[in-house]
Tab-separated table of C-alpha atoms and ligand atoms in Angstrom:
chain	number	residue	atom	x	y	z
A	1	UNK	CA	105.382	94.872	92.412
A	2	UNK	CA	108.105	93.285	90.325
A	3	UNK	CA	107.927	92.200	86.740
A	4	UNK	CA	109.777	89.052	85.514
A	5	UNK	CA	108.393	88.493	81.921
A	6	UNK	CA	106.696	91.221	79.420
A	7	UNK	CA	105.472	88.123	77.441
A	8	UNK	CA	102.301	87.233	76.941
A	9	UNK	CA	102.816	85.380	79.796
A	10	UNK	CA	103.174	87.410	83.638
A	11	UNK	CA	104.690	87.089	87.014
A	12	UNK	CA	104.681	89.478	89.231
A	13	UNK	CA	105.268	90.773	92.784
A	14	UNK	CA	102.053	92.177	94.402
A	15	UNK	CA	104.776	94.598	97.069
A	16	UNK	CA	102.993	95.004	101.086
A	17	UNK	CA	102.672	98.437	100.304
A	18	UNK	CA	100.487	100.260	103.337
A	19	UNK	CA	97.219	99.631	103.518
A	20	UNK	CA	94.138	100.916	105.408
A	21	UNK	CA	93.223	97.209	105.746
A	22	UNK	CA	91.368	97.211	108.842
A	23	UNK	CA	90.181	94.313	110.601
A	24	UNK	CA	85.816	96.653	110.800
A	25	UNK	CA	84.250	94.311	107.792
A	26	UNK	CA	88.287	93.020	106.677
A	27	UNK	CA	90.939	91.975	108.623
A	28	UNK	CA	93.971	95.090	108.391
A	29	UNK	CA	96.740	93.424	110.138
A	30	UNK	CA	98.353	90.155	109.688
A	31	UNK	CA	101.001	88.294	109.598
A	32	UNK	CA	104.012	88.503	107.067
A	33	UNK	CA	106.773	89.381	109.513
A	34	UNK	CA	110.037	87.110	110.690
A	35	UNK	CA	108.866	88.405	114.140
A	36	UNK	CA	105.718	86.897	113.671
A	37	UNK	CA	104.996	90.786	113.819
A	38	UNK	CA	101.553	92.807	112.045
A	39	UNK	CA	101.858	94.519	109.101
A	40	UNK	CA	99.498	96.254	107.607
A	41	UNK	CA	99.593	95.704	104.495
A	42	UNK	CA	97.974	93.469	101.567
A	43	UNK	CA	99.163	89.899	102.064
A	44	UNK	CA	101.746	89.366	99.439
A	45	UNK	CA	101.182	87.078	96.413
A	46	UNK	CA	102.211	85.778	93.404
A	47	UNK	CA	100.343	86.803	91.004
A	48	UNK	CA	99.774	85.807	87.397
A	49	UNK	CA	99.195	87.697	84.256
A	50	UNK	CA	98.343	85.269	81.617
A	51	UNK	CA	97.477	86.449	77.338
A	52	UNK	CA	96.687	89.753	78.383
A	53	UNK	CA	95.852	92.399	80.843
A	54	UNK	CA	92.494	91.625	82.110
A	55	UNK	CA	93.186	88.368	83.625
A	56	UNK	CA	95.262	87.896	86.480
A	57	UNK	CA	95.581	85.312	88.576
A	58	UNK	CA	96.571	86.408	92.365
A	59	UNK	CA	98.354	82.736	94.011
A	60	UNK	CA	98.941	83.221	98.225
A	61	UNK	CA	102.200	81.106	99.216
A	62	UNK	CA	103.209	79.015	101.569
A	63	UNK	CA	105.322	80.775	103.316
A	64	UNK	CA	108.027	78.505	106.320
A	65	UNK	CA	108.472	79.566	109.832
A	66	UNK	CA	110.591	81.703	110.999
A	67	UNK	CA	112.961	79.309	111.916
A	68	UNK	CA	114.470	75.554	110.897
A	69	UNK	CA	113.018	72.535	111.070
A	70	UNK	CA	113.859	71.453	113.570
A	71	UNK	CA	114.284	74.470	115.760
A	72	UNK	CA	112.164	73.388	118.518
A	73	UNK	CA	113.023	70.046	118.859
A	74	UNK	CA	112.471	67.997	121.555
A	75	UNK	CA	109.456	69.863	122.478
A	76	UNK	CA	107.958	70.130	119.076
A	77	UNK	CA	110.063	67.489	116.195
A	78	UNK	CA	111.337	67.691	112.682
A	79	UNK	CA	108.791	64.998	111.605
A	80	UNK	CA	106.122	66.693	113.132
A	81	UNK	CA	106.823	69.780	111.406
A	82	UNK	CA	107.472	67.905	108.188
A	83	UNK	CA	103.278	66.457	108.382
A	84	UNK	CA	102.070	70.379	110.031
A	85	UNK	CA	103.645	72.871	107.384
A	86	UNK	CA	104.628	70.125	104.798
A	87	UNK	CA	101.861	68.003	103.824
A	88	UNK	CA	98.672	70.499	105.704
A	89	UNK	CA	99.353	73.611	105.972
A	90	UNK	CA	100.901	73.336	101.975
A	91	UNK	CA	96.889	71.393	101.574
A	92	UNK	CA	95.471	74.320	102.587
A	93	UNK	CA	97.205	76.797	100.772
A	94	UNK	CA	96.958	74.683	97.362
A	95	UNK	CA	93.685	73.730	98.066
A	96	UNK	CA	93.076	77.426	98.756
A	97	UNK	CA	94.546	78.737	95.225
A	98	UNK	CA	92.697	76.295	93.381
A	99	UNK	CA	89.105	77.328	94.818
A	100	UNK	CA	88.967	80.601	94.180
A	101	UNK	CA	90.835	80.851	90.202
A	102	UNK	CA	89.003	83.189	88.431
A	103	UNK	CA	86.056	83.477	91.084
A	104	UNK	CA	85.547	86.692	92.483
A	105	UNK	CA	87.453	86.140	95.519
A	106	UNK	CA	91.218	86.306	93.703
A	107	UNK	CA	92.483	89.180	93.768
A	108	UNK	CA	91.555	89.468	97.763
A	109	UNK	CA	93.738	89.728	100.471
A	110	UNK	CA	93.682	86.565	102.884
A	111	UNK	CA	91.979	88.201	105.553
A	112	UNK	CA	89.620	89.750	103.207
A	113	UNK	CA	88.835	86.401	102.051
A	114	UNK	CA	88.443	84.809	105.761
A	115	UNK	CA	85.559	87.288	106.578
A	116	UNK	CA	84.447	87.266	103.787
A	117	UNK	CA	83.705	83.767	103.563
A	118	UNK	CA	83.222	83.412	106.390
A	119	UNK	CA	79.706	84.137	105.556
A	120	UNK	CA	78.030	85.480	109.376
A	121	UNK	CA	78.531	81.338	110.357
A	122	UNK	CA	77.083	79.668	106.477
A	123	UNK	CA	81.150	78.736	105.675
A	124	UNK	CA	81.552	79.720	101.996
A	125	UNK	CA	83.121	76.157	100.522
A	126	UNK	CA	86.582	78.661	100.625
A	127	UNK	CA	86.537	79.275	104.462
A	128	UNK	CA	88.021	76.823	105.701
A	129	UNK	CA	90.928	76.634	103.835
A	130	UNK	CA	91.473	80.396	103.308
A	131	UNK	CA	91.027	80.258	107.801
A	132	UNK	CA	93.524	77.253	107.986
A	133	UNK	CA	96.468	78.926	106.110
A	134	UNK	CA	96.184	82.446	107.925
A	135	UNK	CA	95.670	80.254	111.105
A	136	UNK	CA	98.703	78.233	110.523
A	137	UNK	CA	101.073	81.119	109.280
A	138	UNK	CA	100.203	82.213	112.483
A	139	UNK	CA	101.023	79.993	114.746
A	140	UNK	CA	104.317	79.470	113.301
A	141	UNK	CA	104.799	82.996	113.854
A	142	UNK	CA	103.788	82.524	117.457
A	143	UNK	CA	106.853	80.625	118.922
A	144	UNK	CA	111.053	80.572	118.751
A	145	UNK	CA	113.069	78.000	119.921
A	146	UNK	CA	113.892	79.212	123.810
A	147	UNK	CA	110.503	80.823	123.812
A	148	UNK	CA	108.194	80.190	127.156
A	149	UNK	CA	108.648	81.844	129.334
A	150	UNK	CA	107.117	85.445	131.153
A	151	UNK	CA	106.220	88.416	128.876
A	152	UNK	CA	106.647	92.135	130.142
A	153	UNK	CA	106.231	95.348	129.647
A	154	UNK	CA	102.344	96.690	128.572
A	155	UNK	CA	101.507	93.376	127.484
A	156	UNK	CA	102.137	92.069	130.966
A	157	UNK	CA	100.362	94.649	132.685
A	158	UNK	CA	96.940	94.285	130.419
A	159	UNK	CA	97.182	90.120	130.843
A	160	UNK	CA	97.460	91.246	134.959
A	161	UNK	CA	94.674	93.819	135.062
A	162	UNK	CA	92.340	91.245	132.821
A	163	UNK	CA	93.371	87.891	133.728
A	164	UNK	CA	93.731	89.377	137.353
A	165	UNK	CA	97.477	87.316	136.963
A	166	UNK	CA	99.782	86.002	134.617
A	167	UNK	CA	99.228	82.928	136.023
A	168	UNK	CA	95.551	82.968	136.171
A	169	UNK	CA	95.737	83.742	132.640
A	170	UNK	CA	98.192	80.583	130.987
A	171	UNK	CA	95.200	78.833	133.125
A	172	UNK	CA	92.235	80.152	130.943
A	173	UNK	CA	94.183	79.946	128.392
A	174	UNK	CA	95.402	76.172	128.555
A	175	UNK	CA	91.662	75.331	130.069
A	176	UNK	CA	90.037	76.554	126.362
A	177	UNK	CA	92.496	75.023	124.804
A	178	UNK	CA	92.098	71.829	126.198
A	179	UNK	CA	88.291	71.400	126.433
A	180	UNK	CA	88.069	72.769	122.681
A	181	UNK	CA	86.068	69.885	121.555
A	182	UNK	CA	87.322	68.059	118.505
A	183	UNK	CA	89.122	69.596	116.088
A	184	UNK	CA	90.202	73.813	117.096
A	185	UNK	CA	92.141	76.052	118.093
A	186	UNK	CA	92.620	78.432	121.090
A	187	UNK	CA	93.770	82.585	121.131
A	188	UNK	CA	94.760	85.225	123.148
A	189	UNK	CA	93.235	87.941	121.322
A	190	UNK	CA	92.818	92.638	121.732
A	191	UNK	CA	88.894	92.735	121.754
A	192	UNK	CA	88.068	96.397	119.951
A	193	UNK	CA	85.293	98.257	121.461
A	194	UNK	CA	82.237	97.673	118.914
A	195	UNK	CA	79.365	94.268	118.461
A	196	UNK	CA	78.923	95.440	114.174
A	197	UNK	CA	81.053	93.181	112.826
A	198	UNK	CA	78.960	93.098	109.693
A	199	UNK	CA	79.940	90.110	108.975
A	200	UNK	CA	79.622	87.398	112.065
A	201	UNK	CA	77.546	87.970	115.475
A	202	UNK	CA	80.332	88.980	117.888
A	203	UNK	CA	79.834	86.231	120.970
A	204	UNK	CA	81.588	88.801	123.226
A	205	UNK	CA	79.470	91.137	125.607
A	206	UNK	CA	80.448	94.800	125.325
A	207	UNK	CA	81.540	94.746	129.214
A	208	UNK	CA	84.892	93.185	127.149
A	209	UNK	CA	85.352	95.986	124.978
A	210	UNK	CA	89.455	97.081	124.689
A	211	UNK	CA	90.306	93.735	126.978
A	212	UNK	CA	92.478	90.972	125.904
A	213	UNK	CA	90.291	87.621	125.590
A	214	UNK	CA	90.892	84.151	125.513
A	215	UNK	CA	88.262	81.989	122.787
A	216	UNK	CA	88.416	78.905	121.380
A	217	UNK	CA	87.574	78.103	117.845
A	218	UNK	CA	86.167	74.864	116.387
A	219	UNK	CA	87.670	73.707	113.335
A	220	UNK	CA	88.982	76.616	111.265
A	221	UNK	CA	87.182	79.472	112.642
A	222	UNK	CA	89.763	82.596	113.884
A	223	UNK	CA	88.898	85.908	115.970
A	224	UNK	CA	89.396	87.905	112.578
A	225	UNK	CA	86.184	87.125	111.522
A	226	UNK	CA	84.655	88.673	114.411
A	227	UNK	CA	86.340	91.844	114.364
A	228	UNK	CA	89.608	90.991	117.123
A	229	UNK	CA	92.878	91.553	116.609
A	230	UNK	CA	94.855	87.638	116.864
A	231	UNK	CA	97.540	88.234	119.217
A	232	UNK	CA	98.834	84.578	120.319
A	233	UNK	CA	97.302	80.933	119.774
A	234	UNK	CA	97.735	77.090	120.097
A	235	UNK	CA	96.668	75.023	117.248
A	236	UNK	CA	95.229	71.672	119.252
A	237	UNK	CA	94.034	69.595	116.238
A	238	UNK	CA	95.340	66.929	116.717
A	239	UNK	CA	97.803	66.516	113.920
A	240	UNK	CA	99.514	69.412	115.468
A	241	UNK	CA	100.577	67.113	118.344
A	242	UNK	CA	99.676	63.287	118.049
A	243	UNK	CA	103.321	62.274	116.699
A	244	UNK	CA	105.439	63.680	120.153
A	245	UNK	CA	102.689	63.507	122.457
A	246	UNK	CA	99.788	60.840	121.047
A	247	UNK	CA	96.232	62.160	122.605
A	248	UNK	CA	98.473	64.253	125.669
A	249	UNK	CA	96.292	67.223	124.307
A	250	UNK	CA	96.466	68.552	127.803
A	251	UNK	CA	100.961	67.670	127.396
A	252	UNK	CA	101.662	69.416	124.522
A	253	UNK	CA	98.929	72.345	125.833
A	254	UNK	CA	102.580	73.182	128.939
A	255	UNK	CA	104.561	72.478	127.191
A	256	UNK	CA	103.794	75.049	124.575
A	257	UNK	CA	103.576	77.511	127.049
A	258	UNK	CA	106.219	77.149	129.082
A	259	UNK	CA	108.831	76.528	126.700
A	260	UNK	CA	107.755	77.724	122.888
A	261	UNK	CA	105.015	81.012	123.200
A	262	UNK	CA	107.555	84.216	121.254
A	263	UNK	CA	106.289	86.500	123.999
A	264	UNK	CA	108.272	88.852	121.856
A	265	UNK	CA	105.488	88.358	118.979
A	266	UNK	CA	102.542	88.661	121.003
A	267	UNK	CA	103.768	92.363	121.942
A	268	UNK	CA	104.467	93.565	118.912
A	269	UNK	CA	101.185	92.207	117.337
A	270	UNK	CA	99.646	93.625	120.617
A	271	UNK	CA	101.297	97.454	120.088
A	272	UNK	CA	100.263	96.970	115.739
A	273	UNK	CA	96.236	96.339	117.304
A	274	UNK	CA	96.314	99.356	119.129
A	275	UNK	CA	98.058	101.471	117.079
A	276	UNK	CA	95.081	100.431	114.875
A	277	UNK	CA	92.780	100.773	117.079
A	278	UNK	CA	93.956	104.281	117.809
A	279	UNK	CA	94.003	105.452	114.281
A	280	UNK	CA	90.605	104.552	113.750
A	281	UNK	CA	89.373	106.528	117.389
A	282	UNK	CA	91.118	109.651	116.056
A	283	UNK	CA	89.217	109.390	112.769
A	284	UNK	CA	85.534	107.849	113.731
A	285	UNK	CA	86.320	111.242	115.829
A	286	UNK	CA	87.307	113.569	112.589
A	287	UNK	CA	84.220	111.789	110.597
A	288	UNK	CA	81.905	113.076	114.123
A	289	UNK	CA	83.464	116.478	114.762
A	290	UNK	CA	83.248	117.435	110.658
A	291	UNK	CA	79.479	116.197	110.900
A	292	UNK	CA	78.745	118.437	113.353
A	293	UNK	CA	80.150	120.834	111.945
A	294	UNK	CA	77.958	120.136	108.852
A	295	UNK	CA	74.884	119.658	111.047
A	296	UNK	CA	75.907	123.088	113.001
A	297	UNK	CA	76.520	125.170	109.516
A	298	UNK	CA	72.640	123.692	107.797
A	299	UNK	CA	70.829	124.326	111.529
A	300	UNK	CA	72.280	127.901	111.674
A	301	UNK	CA	69.146	130.389	110.562
A	302	UNK	CA	70.571	132.986	108.123
A	303	UNK	CA	70.306	136.657	109.302
A	304	UNK	CA	67.331	138.841	106.963
A	305	UNK	CA	68.144	142.052	105.936
A	306	UNK	CA	64.699	143.610	105.098
A	307	UNK	CA	64.473	146.423	102.377
A	308	UNK	CA	64.328	149.730	103.999
A	309	UNK	CA	61.252	151.482	102.431
A	310	UNK	CA	63.193	155.121	104.469
A	311	UNK	CA	65.990	155.345	102.800
B	1	FE2	FE1	97.500	72.057	111.970
């Protein structure tokens, strides 16, 4: 934490210190890195201390994409970025900060806020701005200049295991993105092995556990609300493609897959998701073992040594 002023008006930076911020009921991985990777940490936020030790107002900041605004031309124009990042994304962040200032949600990480505000589908007013702020940052980091092609390594193996082939995955992802009615998103996500996600109803059955899944979501919804680990997303709101592709959403989806996806970012997110899940499983196992040991101790009858009158 960096304190910039000792006066009654203090600006500080909350560093991204590691935490156990995991997606059981609050979602621990987030997109802070320049390579589109997750950091298991609190969102970096600027906070302003006003006239007293207890009045702290945390502000989310608009992070720029990890490349220049013209770096994806001609596939995604600078004009699109000027509107999409400069106006739409900025508005989500600004409006969120206004909405949560002074409320119980002020001070939560963005992922915590999203899950709380999702509220089992009966969204609180701040949900849309919070989720859209997260989704857009994740989207920018899902792309890179000279992207596309085919993934490799464990990511490719899992894609082939869970979809049959990379080409079948591409078909499924394109179909999800093209058929999302109205505004929304399509996602590749890693689904953990649990159905109880606390603040939402898990839409996929348990036979999809520990698999890669493709899902589409309306408006601002993202897979964090179901406890999934997002790996890749495409924004299919019209503002994402209209300036460059008019109403030809399928063309935008194709060129996104062929020339923009950063498979390095997706691979990195997958590795981190698997690491989180593995650590949680180890923790669950430790907890189970402890419970069993306590239960064994409680159930073991104490030996009784009656007094022997003959002594
Ligand atoms: Fe967008």
